[in-house]
Amino acid sequence: MRQGGACGRPSHHPHQVPAQATRHAGGAFRGLKGPRRLDPARVAPGEAPRPAEREGNVLRNRGVLGIGLGSLLSDTGHEVATAALPGFLRGLGAPAAALGMIEGVADAALSASKVAGGVVADRPCVERKALTAGGYVLTAAGHGAFGLATAWPAVAGARAVSWVARGGKAPARDALLSASVPPEQLGRAFGVERAMDSLGAIAGPLAAAPLIVAVGYRWLFALSVLPGLLAAAAVLALVAEAPRPVRASAAGQPGGMLSLARSPGPFRRLLAGIGLYGLGNFSATLLILRATQLLHAAGRPNDRAAAIAVLLYAAHNAANGLVAYPAGTLADRLGRRPVLVGGVALFAAACAGFAQASASLGILAALFVAVGASTGLVETAQGAHTAELLEPEVRGRGYGLIGLVEGVGDLVSSVVVGFLFTFAAPAWGFVYAAALSAAGAGVLLAERPGRIHVAHL
């Protein structure tokens, strides 16, 4: 959507909101009952008009519903493809190390694209809705192209394309979601999105198993494109583009990514706390490995131990989805930072529990559920807390920075914990994760209230 003339060129009327932008703002914020007109005269000078705030359940908000459906459908599609990928690569004759290389390339592409996506999402002439929908389409096209591959390097290229699109649209989606609700509903809005994303993560693998048997790998990858296309349609049909402020001069435009990261105040402390948490937050596959080792050492056959570990991981995903919306409600009532700190602290406690090396099935189940619940708490509160710390004009970049910090931290933590698993002892890997996460909780707990103002960047 064009505001103030060409992209990046300020309007000669800084306090005037274009009539077209005002018309576009309706619809997404009145639930399913239709739009309400905004009154530009009630908007503070230099600020974008706020969406029409509706009373009642956030689940009836068209913007939240559209973005939530997009996350559910897109996650279902790429989880179908991801679940089938190891078996497909084995059929191509790829070595075991190929899967690790593919995932490493994908994670690097995901982190880098979140930064670029954040910069693009904050450009006044870019419609965040179109960017989000386009990301869903390209993500689906990337994993659908797995079926055309005849060698594993081609799969690596397609996976990278898919993950670039997935990461690139994430800041625009989160900024769009934060603009779809009033501030007091931010936690619940992100809770709905995270819960529906988790449902997709559960539905995808469940759908993959029968599809492999029924249609084979290549047709499975082709069918995995359909949910992504439906995700894009849901966003385009249900979500309205929220207008953004038009600044009077270039000096009033938001600063760059680096200036945002360096800006003093609570957002920088949020980055530091999330960075420490990310350095301890390793891949969940290591939890499955640890559970398998413990159950096998207790006398269970290896295949049965592995099967139980996979079921424990399913409980982990279910806990994530079940906790997300209540976490959002709690964050809206008590504050986003306390819920975020609680989630990080719960992860640290669960890692300390894994370090105790108990083979009790009940204890393992409780620890898996605790890790899943901590993820639901952190992801929900983090998105809402970022929105309340940043003005709308820089939220895209803010979410991009958070994604970069998380991605780098996750990569480092998985390597370090995996190294400690192999060359020291599994318990030391969990002690490392618990210590870094506890430090992250401490940094977040010391955060002072405030908000970054665009004029300060």
CSV table of C-alpha atoms in Angstrom, one decimal:
chain,number,residue,atom,x,y,z
A,1,MET,CA,0.0,0.0,0.0
A,2,ARG,CA,1.4,3.4,-1.0
A,3,GLN,CA,1.5,6.1,1.6
A,4,GLY,CA,2.8,9.6,1.2
A,5,GLY,CA,3.7,9.1,-2.4
A,6,ALA,CA,6.5,6.9,-3.6
A,7,CYS,CA,8.2,4.4,-1.3
A,8,GLY,CA,10.3,6.1,1.3
A,9,ARG,CA,9.3,9.7,0.1
A,10,PRO,CA,7.4,11.6,2.9
A,11,SER,CA,4.1,13.3,2.3
A,12,HIS,CA,3.8,17.1,2.2
A,13,HIS,CA,0.9,16.7,4.7
A,14,PRO,CA,2.4,14.7,7.6
A,15,HIS,CA,-0.7,14.7,9.7
A,16,GLN,CA,-3.1,13.7,7.1
A,17,VAL,CA,-4.2,10.1,6.8
A,18,PRO,CA,-5.0,9.0,3.2
A,19,ALA,CA,-8.7,8.3,2.7
A,20,GLN,CA,-7.8,5.0,1.0
A,21,ALA,CA,-5.8,3.9,3.9
A,22,THR,CA,-8.7,4.7,6.2
A,23,ARG,CA,-11.0,2.6,4.1
A,24,HIS,CA,-8.6,-0.4,4.2
A,25,ALA,CA,-8.4,-0.3,8.0
A,26,GLY,CA,-11.9,-1.5,8.5
A,27,GLY,CA,-13.1,-5.1,8.5
A,28,ALA,CA,-10.4,-6.9,10.4
A,29,PHE,CA,-11.1,-5.3,13.7
A,30,ARG,CA,-14.9,-5.7,14.1
A,31,GLY,CA,-14.8,-9.5,14.3
A,32,LEU,CA,-17.1,-11.2,11.8
A,33,LYS,CA,-19.7,-8.5,11.8
A,34,GLY,CA,-18.2,-6.1,9.3
A,35,PRO,CA,-16.1,-2.9,9.3
A,36,ARG,CA,-16.4,0.3,11.3
A,37,ARG,CA,-15.2,3.5,9.8
A,38,LEU,CA,-12.3,5.3,11.4
A,39,ASP,CA,-12.4,9.0,12.1
A,40,PRO,CA,-9.0,10.6,11.0
A,41,ALA,CA,-9.9,13.7,13.0
A,42,ARG,CA,-9.4,11.7,16.3
A,43,VAL,CA,-5.9,10.6,15.4
A,44,ALA,CA,-3.0,12.2,17.1
A,45,PRO,CA,-0.7,14.2,14.8
A,46,GLY,CA,2.0,12.1,13.1
A,47,GLU,CA,0.5,8.8,14.2
A,48,ALA,CA,-1.3,6.2,12.2
A,49,PRO,CA,-5.0,5.7,13.0
A,50,ARG,CA,-5.6,2.9,15.4
A,51,PRO,CA,-7.7,-0.1,14.3
A,52,ALA,CA,-11.3,0.0,15.4
A,53,GLU,CA,-11.2,-1.7,18.7
A,54,ARG,CA,-14.0,-4.3,19.1
A,55,GLU,CA,-15.3,-5.6,22.4
A,56,GLY,CA,-15.7,-9.3,23.1
A,57,ASN,CA,-13.7,-12.5,22.3
A,58,VAL,CA,-10.5,-12.1,20.3
A,59,LEU,CA,-11.3,-15.4,18.6
A,60,ARG,CA,-14.0,-13.5,16.6
A,61,ASN,CA,-11.4,-11.0,15.3
A,62,ARG,CA,-11.1,-11.5,11.5
A,63,GLY,CA,-7.4,-10.5,11.5
A,64,VAL,CA,-6.5,-13.0,14.3
A,65,LEU,CA,-8.6,-15.7,12.7
A,66,GLY,CA,-7.0,-15.2,9.3
A,67,ILE,CA,-3.4,-15.2,10.6
A,68,GLY,CA,-4.1,-18.1,12.9
A,69,LEU,CA,-5.6,-20.1,10.0
A,70,GLY,CA,-2.6,-19.2,7.9
A,71,SER,CA,-0.2,-20.5,10.5
A,72,LEU,CA,-2.2,-23.7,11.0
A,73,LEU,CA,-2.5,-24.5,7.3
A,74,SER,CA,1.1,-23.6,6.4
A,75,ASP,CA,2.6,-25.5,9.3
A,76,THR,CA,0.5,-28.5,8.4
A,77,GLY,CA,1.9,-28.5,4.8
A,78,HIS,CA,5.6,-28.1,5.7
A,79,GLU,CA,5.4,-30.5,8.6
A,80,VAL,CA,3.9,-33.1,6.2
A,81,ALA,CA,7.0,-32.6,3.9
A,82,THR,CA,9.5,-32.5,6.8
A,83,ALA,CA,8.2,-35.7,8.4
A,84,ALA,CA,8.6,-37.5,5.0
A,85,LEU,CA,12.0,-36.0,4.2
A,86,PRO,CA,14.3,-38.5,6.0
A,87,GLY,CA,12.7,-41.5,4.3
A,88,PHE,CA,12.8,-39.8,0.9
A,89,LEU,CA,16.5,-38.9,1.3
A,90,ARG,CA,17.2,-42.5,2.2
A,91,GLY,CA,15.5,-43.6,-1.0
A,92,LEU,CA,17.7,-41.3,-3.0
A,93,GLY,CA,20.8,-42.9,-1.4
A,94,ALA,CA,21.8,-39.8,0.5
A,95,PRO,CA,24.2,-40.3,3.5
A,96,ALA,CA,23.0,-39.6,7.0
A,97,ALA,CA,25.1,-36.5,7.1
A,98,ALA,CA,23.1,-35.0,4.2
A,99,LEU,CA,20.1,-34.5,6.4
A,100,GLY,CA,22.2,-32.5,8.9
A,101,MET,CA,23.6,-30.4,6.1
A,102,ILE,CA,20.2,-29.7,4.7
A,103,GLU,CA,18.8,-28.7,8.1
A,104,GLY,CA,21.9,-26.5,8.7
A,105,VAL,CA,21.5,-24.7,5.4
A,106,ALA,CA,17.8,-24.2,6.1
A,107,ASP,CA,18.3,-22.8,9.6
A,108,ALA,CA,20.9,-20.3,8.4
A,109,ALA,CA,18.6,-19.2,5.6
A,110,LEU,CA,15.7,-18.9,8.0
A,111,SER,CA,17.6,-16.6,10.4
A,112,ALA,CA,19.0,-14.4,7.7
A,113,SER,CA,15.7,-14.0,5.9
A,114,LYS,CA,14.0,-12.8,9.1
A,115,VAL,CA,16.3,-9.8,9.2
A,116,ALA,CA,15.7,-8.9,5.6
A,117,GLY,CA,12.0,-9.6,6.0
A,118,GLY,CA,11.8,-7.2,8.9
A,119,VAL,CA,13.4,-4.4,6.9
A,120,VAL,CA,11.1,-4.9,4.0
A,121,ALA,CA,8.0,-5.2,6.2
A,122,ASP,CA,8.6,-1.7,7.6
A,123,ARG,CA,8.8,0.1,4.3
A,124,PRO,CA,5.7,2.3,3.9
A,125,CYS,CA,5.0,1.2,0.4
A,126,VAL,CA,5.0,-2.5,1.2
A,127,GLU,CA,1.7,-4.2,2.2
A,128,ARG,CA,2.4,-6.6,5.1
A,129,LYS,CA,-0.6,-8.7,4.1
A,130,ALA,CA,0.7,-9.3,0.6
A,131,LEU,CA,4.2,-10.1,2.0
A,132,THR,CA,2.7,-12.6,4.4
A,133,ALA,CA,0.6,-14.3,1.8
A,134,GLY,CA,3.4,-14.4,-0.7
A,135,GLY,CA,5.7,-16.0,1.9
A,136,TYR,CA,3.1,-18.8,2.5
A,137,VAL,CA,3.0,-19.5,-1.3
A,138,LEU,CA,6.8,-19.6,-1.7
A,139,THR,CA,7.2,-21.8,1.4
A,140,ALA,CA,4.7,-24.3,-0.1
A,141,ALA,CA,6.4,-24.2,-3.5
A,142,GLY,CA,9.8,-24.9,-1.9
A,143,HIS,CA,8.8,-28.0,-0.1
A,144,GLY,CA,6.6,-29.1,-3.0
A,145,ALA,CA,9.7,-29.0,-5.2
A,146,PHE,CA,11.2,-31.9,-3.1
A,147,GLY,CA,9.2,-34.2,-5.3
A,148,LEU,CA,11.1,-33.1,-8.4
A,149,ALA,CA,14.6,-33.8,-6.9
A,150,THR,CA,16.7,-36.8,-8.0
A,151,ALA,CA,19.7,-36.0,-5.7
A,152,TRP,CA,20.0,-34.6,-2.2
A,153,PRO,CA,21.7,-31.3,-3.2
A,154,ALA,CA,18.5,-30.4,-5.1
A,155,VAL,CA,16.5,-31.1,-1.9
A,156,ALA,CA,18.9,-28.8,0.0
A,157,GLY,CA,18.3,-26.0,-2.5
A,158,ALA,CA,14.5,-26.4,-2.4
A,159,ARG,CA,14.6,-26.5,1.4
A,160,ALA,CA,16.6,-23.3,1.5
A,161,VAL,CA,14.1,-21.5,-0.8
A,162,SER,CA,11.2,-22.7,1.4
A,163,TRP,CA,12.9,-21.5,4.6
A,164,VAL,CA,13.9,-18.2,3.2
A,165,ALA,CA,10.2,-17.5,2.4
A,166,ARG,CA,9.1,-18.9,5.8
A,167,GLY,CA,11.5,-16.6,7.7
A,168,GLY,CA,11.0,-13.6,5.4
A,169,LYS,CA,7.3,-13.4,6.0
A,170,ALA,CA,7.4,-13.9,9.8
A,171,PRO,CA,8.1,-10.3,10.8
A,172,ALA,CA,5.4,-9.0,8.5
A,173,ARG,CA,2.9,-11.6,9.9
A,174,ASP,CA,3.7,-10.7,13.5
A,175,ALA,CA,3.5,-6.9,12.8
A,176,LEU,CA,0.2,-7.5,11.0
A,177,LEU,CA,-1.1,-9.5,14.0
A,178,SER,CA,-0.1,-6.9,16.5
A,179,ALA,CA,-1.9,-4.2,14.5
A,180,SER,CA,-5.1,-6.3,14.3
A,181,VAL,CA,-6.0,-6.0,18.0
A,182,PRO,CA,-5.9,-3.3,20.7
A,183,PRO,CA,-3.0,-3.4,23.1
A,184,GLU,CA,-4.9,-5.2,25.9
A,185,GLN,CA,-5.5,-8.2,23.6
A,186,LEU,CA,-2.0,-8.6,22.3
A,187,GLY,CA,-1.2,-11.7,24.5
A,188,ARG,CA,-4.4,-13.5,23.5
A,189,ALA,CA,-3.9,-12.7,19.8
A,190,PHE,CA,-0.4,-14.2,19.8
A,191,GLY,CA,-1.6,-17.1,21.9
A,192,VAL,CA,-4.2,-17.9,19.3
A,193,GLU,CA,-1.6,-17.8,16.5
A,194,ARG,CA,0.8,-20.0,18.4
A,195,ALA,CA,-1.8,-22.5,19.4
A,196,MET,CA,-3.0,-22.9,15.8
A,197,ASP,CA,0.6,-23.2,14.6
A,198,SER,CA,1.1,-26.0,17.1
A,199,LEU,CA,-2.0,-27.7,15.8
A,200,GLY,CA,-0.4,-27.7,12.4
A,201,ALA,CA,2.8,-29.2,13.8
A,202,ILE,CA,0.7,-32.1,15.2
A,203,ALA,CA,-1.5,-32.6,12.2
A,204,GLY,CA,1.3,-32.6,9.7
A,205,PRO,CA,3.2,-35.7,10.9
A,206,LEU,CA,-0.1,-37.5,11.6
A,207,ALA,CA,-1.1,-36.9,7.9
A,208,ALA,CA,2.3,-37.8,6.5
A,209,ALA,CA,2.3,-41.4,7.6
A,210,PRO,CA,-0.9,-42.6,5.7
A,211,LEU,CA,0.0,-40.4,2.7
A,212,ILE,CA,3.4,-42.1,2.3
A,213,VAL,CA,1.6,-45.5,2.1
A,214,ALA,CA,-1.3,-44.3,0.0
A,215,VAL,CA,0.4,-42.1,-2.7
A,216,GLY,CA,4.2,-42.3,-2.2
A,217,TYR,CA,6.7,-39.6,-1.5
A,218,ARG,CA,6.6,-37.6,-4.7
A,219,TRP,CA,2.8,-37.2,-4.7
A,220,LEU,CA,2.9,-36.4,-0.9
A,221,PHE,CA,5.2,-33.5,-1.6
A,222,ALA,CA,2.9,-32.3,-4.4
A,223,LEU,CA,-0.1,-32.5,-2.0
A,224,SER,CA,1.8,-30.6,0.7
A,225,VAL,CA,1.6,-27.5,-1.4
A,226,LEU,CA,-2.2,-27.2,-1.0
A,227,PRO,CA,-2.3,-26.2,2.6
A,228,GLY,CA,0.1,-23.4,1.9
A,229,LEU,CA,-2.1,-22.0,-0.9
A,230,LEU,CA,-5.1,-22.1,1.4
A,231,ALA,CA,-3.0,-20.3,4.1
A,232,ALA,CA,-2.3,-17.4,1.6
A,233,ALA,CA,-6.0,-17.3,0.7
A,234,ALA,CA,-7.0,-17.1,4.4
A,235,VAL,CA,-4.8,-14.1,5.0
A,236,LEU,CA,-5.9,-12.3,1.8
A,237,ALA,CA,-9.6,-12.9,2.5
A,238,LEU,CA,-9.7,-12.2,6.3
A,239,VAL,CA,-6.9,-9.8,7.2
A,240,ALA,CA,-7.0,-6.1,6.6
A,241,GLU,CA,-3.9,-4.0,6.1
A,242,ALA,CA,-3.4,-1.6,8.9
A,243,PRO,CA,-2.3,2.0,7.9
A,244,ARG,CA,1.0,3.3,9.3
A,245,PRO,CA,2.1,6.8,10.2
A,246,VAL,CA,3.3,9.1,7.4
A,247,ARG,CA,6.3,11.2,8.6
A,248,ALA,CA,7.0,14.8,7.6
A,249,SER,CA,10.7,14.4,6.7
A,250,ALA,CA,13.4,11.8,6.3
A,251,ALA,CA,14.6,12.7,9.8
A,252,GLY,CA,11.3,11.4,11.1
A,253,GLN,CA,11.7,8.0,9.4
A,254,PRO,CA,12.6,5.0,11.5
A,255,GLY,CA,16.3,4.2,11.8
A,256,GLY,CA,18.1,1.1,10.5
A,257,MET,CA,18.3,-2.4,12.0
A,258,LEU,CA,21.6,-1.7,13.7
A,259,SER,CA,20.4,1.5,15.4
A,260,LEU,CA,17.3,-0.4,16.7
A,261,ALA,CA,19.5,-3.1,18.2
A,262,ARG,CA,21.8,-0.5,19.8
A,263,SER,CA,19.0,1.7,21.1
A,264,PRO,CA,19.1,1.9,25.0
A,265,GLY,CA,16.2,0.7,26.9
A,266,PRO,CA,14.0,-2.4,27.4
A,267,PHE,CA,14.1,-3.7,23.8
A,268,ARG,CA,17.9,-4.1,24.0
A,269,ARG,CA,17.5,-5.9,27.3
A,270,LEU,CA,14.9,-8.1,25.7
A,271,LEU,CA,17.3,-9.0,22.9
A,272,ALA,CA,20.0,-9.9,25.5
A,273,GLY,CA,17.6,-12.0,27.5
A,274,ILE,CA,16.3,-13.9,24.5
A,275,GLY,CA,19.8,-14.3,23.2
A,276,LEU,CA,20.9,-16.0,26.4
A,277,TYR,CA,17.8,-18.2,26.4
A,278,GLY,CA,18.4,-19.1,22.7
A,279,LEU,CA,22.0,-20.1,23.5
A,280,GLY,CA,20.5,-22.7,25.9
A,281,ASN,CA,17.5,-23.7,23.9
A,282,PHE,CA,18.7,-26.6,21.8
A,283,SER,CA,16.9,-28.7,19.2
A,284,ALA,CA,14.1,-31.0,20.6
A,285,THR,CA,15.6,-33.9,18.7
A,286,LEU,CA,18.2,-34.1,21.5
A,287,LEU,CA,15.4,-34.5,24.0
A,288,ILE,CA,14.2,-37.5,22.0
A,289,LEU,CA,17.8,-38.9,21.9
A,290,ARG,CA,18.2,-38.5,25.7
A,291,ALA,CA,14.8,-40.2,26.4
A,292,THR,CA,15.7,-43.1,24.1
A,293,GLN,CA,19.1,-43.5,25.8
A,294,LEU,CA,17.6,-43.5,29.3
A,295,LEU,CA,14.7,-45.9,28.4
A,296,HIS,CA,17.1,-48.3,26.6
A,297,ALA,CA,19.5,-48.3,29.5
A,298,ALA,CA,16.7,-49.2,31.8
A,299,GLY,CA,16.1,-52.5,29.9
A,300,ARG,CA,13.7,-51.6,27.1
A,301,PRO,CA,14.6,-52.7,23.5
A,302,ASN,CA,16.0,-49.9,21.4
A,303,ASP,CA,13.1,-49.7,19.0
A,304,ARG,CA,10.5,-49.6,21.8
A,305,ALA,CA,12.5,-47.0,23.6
A,306,ALA,CA,12.6,-44.9,20.5
A,307,ALA,CA,8.9,-45.3,19.9
A,308,ILE,CA,8.1,-44.2,23.5
A,309,ALA,CA,10.4,-41.2,23.0
A,310,VAL,CA,8.5,-40.1,19.9
A,311,LEU,CA,5.2,-40.3,21.8
A,312,LEU,CA,6.8,-38.2,24.6
A,313,TYR,CA,7.7,-35.6,21.9
A,314,ALA,CA,4.1,-35.7,20.7
A,315,ALA,CA,3.1,-34.8,24.3
A,316,HIS,CA,5.6,-32.0,24.2
A,317,ASN,CA,4.0,-30.5,21.0
A,318,ALA,CA,0.5,-30.9,22.5
A,319,ALA,CA,1.5,-29.1,25.7
A,320,ASN,CA,2.9,-26.3,23.6
A,321,GLY,CA,-0.4,-25.9,21.8
A,322,LEU,CA,-2.6,-26.2,24.8
A,323,VAL,CA,-0.7,-23.6,26.8
A,324,ALA,CA,-0.4,-20.9,24.2
A,325,TYR,CA,-3.8,-19.3,24.4
A,326,PRO,CA,-4.1,-19.4,28.3
A,327,ALA,CA,-0.6,-18.0,28.3
A,328,GLY,CA,-1.8,-15.1,26.2
A,329,THR,CA,-4.7,-14.5,28.5
A,330,LEU,CA,-2.5,-14.5,31.5
A,331,ALA,CA,0.0,-12.2,29.8
A,332,ASP,CA,-2.8,-9.7,29.1
A,333,ARG,CA,-3.9,-9.7,32.7
A,334,LEU,CA,-0.5,-9.9,34.6
A,335,GLY,CA,1.9,-8.5,32.0
A,336,ARG,CA,3.8,-10.0,29.2
A,337,ARG,CA,7.3,-9.8,30.8
A,338,PRO,CA,6.3,-12.0,33.9
A,339,VAL,CA,4.9,-14.7,31.6
A,340,LEU,CA,8.0,-14.5,29.4
A,341,VAL,CA,10.3,-14.8,32.4
A,342,GLY,CA,8.2,-17.7,33.8
A,343,GLY,CA,8.5,-19.6,30.5
A,344,VAL,CA,12.3,-19.2,30.3
A,345,ALA,CA,12.7,-20.2,34.0
A,346,LEU,CA,10.5,-23.3,33.4
A,347,PHE,CA,12.7,-24.4,30.6
A,348,ALA,CA,15.8,-24.0,32.8
A,349,ALA,CA,14.1,-26.1,35.5
A,350,ALA,CA,13.2,-28.8,33.0
A,351,CYS,CA,16.8,-28.9,31.7
A,352,ALA,CA,18.0,-29.3,35.3
A,353,GLY,CA,15.5,-32.2,35.6
A,354,PHE,CA,16.8,-33.9,32.5
A,355,ALA,CA,20.4,-33.7,33.9
A,356,GLN,CA,19.3,-36.0,36.7
A,357,ALA,CA,19.2,-39.0,34.3
A,358,SER,CA,15.9,-40.5,35.5
A,359,ALA,CA,14.5,-43.4,33.5
A,360,SER,CA,11.1,-43.1,35.1
A,361,LEU,CA,8.4,-42.8,32.4
A,362,GLY,CA,6.3,-40.5,34.5
A,363,ILE,CA,9.2,-38.2,35.2
A,364,LEU,CA,10.2,-38.1,31.6
A,365,ALA,CA,6.7,-37.3,30.5
A,366,ALA,CA,6.5,-34.5,33.0
A,367,LEU,CA,9.8,-33.0,31.8
A,368,PHE,CA,8.7,-33.2,28.1
A,369,VAL,CA,5.4,-31.5,28.9
A,370,ALA,CA,7.3,-28.9,30.9
A,371,VAL,CA,9.6,-28.1,28.0
A,372,GLY,CA,6.6,-27.9,25.6
A,373,ALA,CA,4.7,-25.7,28.0
A,374,SER,CA,7.7,-23.4,28.4
A,375,THR,CA,7.8,-23.0,24.6
A,376,GLY,CA,4.1,-22.0,24.6
A,377,LEU,CA,4.7,-19.4,27.3
A,378,VAL,CA,7.8,-17.9,25.7
A,379,GLU,CA,6.6,-17.7,22.1
A,380,THR,CA,3.3,-16.2,23.1
A,381,ALA,CA,4.6,-13.6,25.6
A,382,GLN,CA,7.6,-12.7,23.5
A,383,GLY,CA,5.6,-11.7,20.5
A,384,ALA,CA,3.2,-9.6,22.5
A,385,HIS,CA,6.0,-8.0,24.6
A,386,THR,CA,7.9,-7.0,21.5
A,387,ALA,CA,4.8,-5.2,20.2
A,388,GLU,CA,4.3,-3.2,23.4
A,389,LEU,CA,8.0,-2.1,23.4
A,390,LEU,CA,8.1,-0.9,19.8
A,391,GLU,CA,6.1,1.6,17.8
A,392,PRO,CA,4.3,0.2,14.8
A,393,GLU,CA,6.8,1.7,12.3
A,394,VAL,CA,9.7,-0.5,13.5
A,395,ARG,CA,7.9,-3.6,14.6
A,396,GLY,CA,8.9,-5.5,11.4
A,397,ARG,CA,12.6,-4.9,12.1
A,398,GLY,CA,12.1,-5.7,15.8
A,399,TYR,CA,10.6,-9.1,15.0
A,400,GLY,CA,13.4,-9.7,12.5
A,401,LEU,CA,16.0,-9.0,15.1
A,402,ILE,CA,14.4,-11.3,17.6
A,403,GLY,CA,14.3,-14.0,14.9
A,404,LEU,CA,18.0,-13.5,14.1
A,405,VAL,CA,19.0,-13.7,17.8
A,406,GLU,CA,16.9,-16.8,18.3
A,407,GLY,CA,18.2,-18.5,15.2
A,408,VAL,CA,21.8,-17.9,16.0
A,409,GLY,CA,21.3,-19.0,19.6
A,410,ASP,CA,19.5,-22.2,18.6
A,411,LEU,CA,22.2,-23.1,16.1
A,412,VAL,CA,25.0,-22.5,18.7
A,413,SER,CA,23.1,-24.3,21.5
A,414,SER,CA,22.4,-27.4,19.4
A,415,VAL,CA,26.1,-27.7,18.4
A,416,VAL,CA,27.3,-27.1,22.0
A,417,VAL,CA,24.9,-29.5,23.6
A,418,GLY,CA,25.5,-32.1,21.0
A,419,PHE,CA,29.2,-31.8,21.5
A,420,LEU,CA,28.8,-32.2,25.3
A,421,PHE,CA,26.5,-35.2,24.7
A,422,THR,CA,29.2,-36.9,22.6
A,423,PHE,CA,32.5,-35.9,24.3
A,424,ALA,CA,31.6,-35.3,27.9
A,425,ALA,CA,28.3,-36.6,29.3
A,426,PRO,CA,24.6,-35.8,28.4
A,427,ALA,CA,24.1,-34.3,31.9
A,428,TRP,CA,26.6,-31.6,31.1
A,429,GLY,CA,24.7,-30.6,28.0
A,430,PHE,CA,21.6,-30.1,30.1
A,431,VAL,CA,23.5,-28.2,32.9
A,432,TYR,CA,24.8,-25.9,30.2
A,433,ALA,CA,21.3,-25.3,28.8
A,434,ALA,CA,19.9,-24.7,32.3
A,435,ALA,CA,22.6,-22.2,33.3
A,436,LEU,CA,22.2,-20.1,30.1
A,437,SER,CA,18.4,-20.1,30.3
A,438,ALA,CA,18.5,-19.1,34.0
A,439,ALA,CA,20.8,-16.2,33.1
A,440,GLY,CA,18.4,-15.2,30.3
A,441,ALA,CA,15.5,-15.2,32.8
A,442,GLY,CA,17.6,-13.0,35.2
A,443,VAL,CA,18.3,-10.4,32.4
A,444,LEU,CA,14.6,-10.3,31.4
A,445,LEU,CA,13.6,-9.9,35.1
A,446,ALA,CA,15.8,-6.9,35.4
A,447,GLU,CA,14.2,-5.1,32.5
A,448,ARG,CA,12.7,-1.7,33.1
A,449,PRO,CA,9.4,-0.5,31.6
A,450,GLY,CA,9.5,1.8,28.5
A,451,ARG,CA,9.1,2.0,24.8
A,452,ILE,CA,11.5,2.9,21.9
A,453,HIS,CA,10.4,6.0,20.1
A,454,VAL,CA,11.0,6.3,16.4
A,455,ALA,CA,12.5,9.8,16.8
A,456,HIS,CA,15.3,8.3,19.0
A,457,LEU,CA,16.5,5.9,16.3
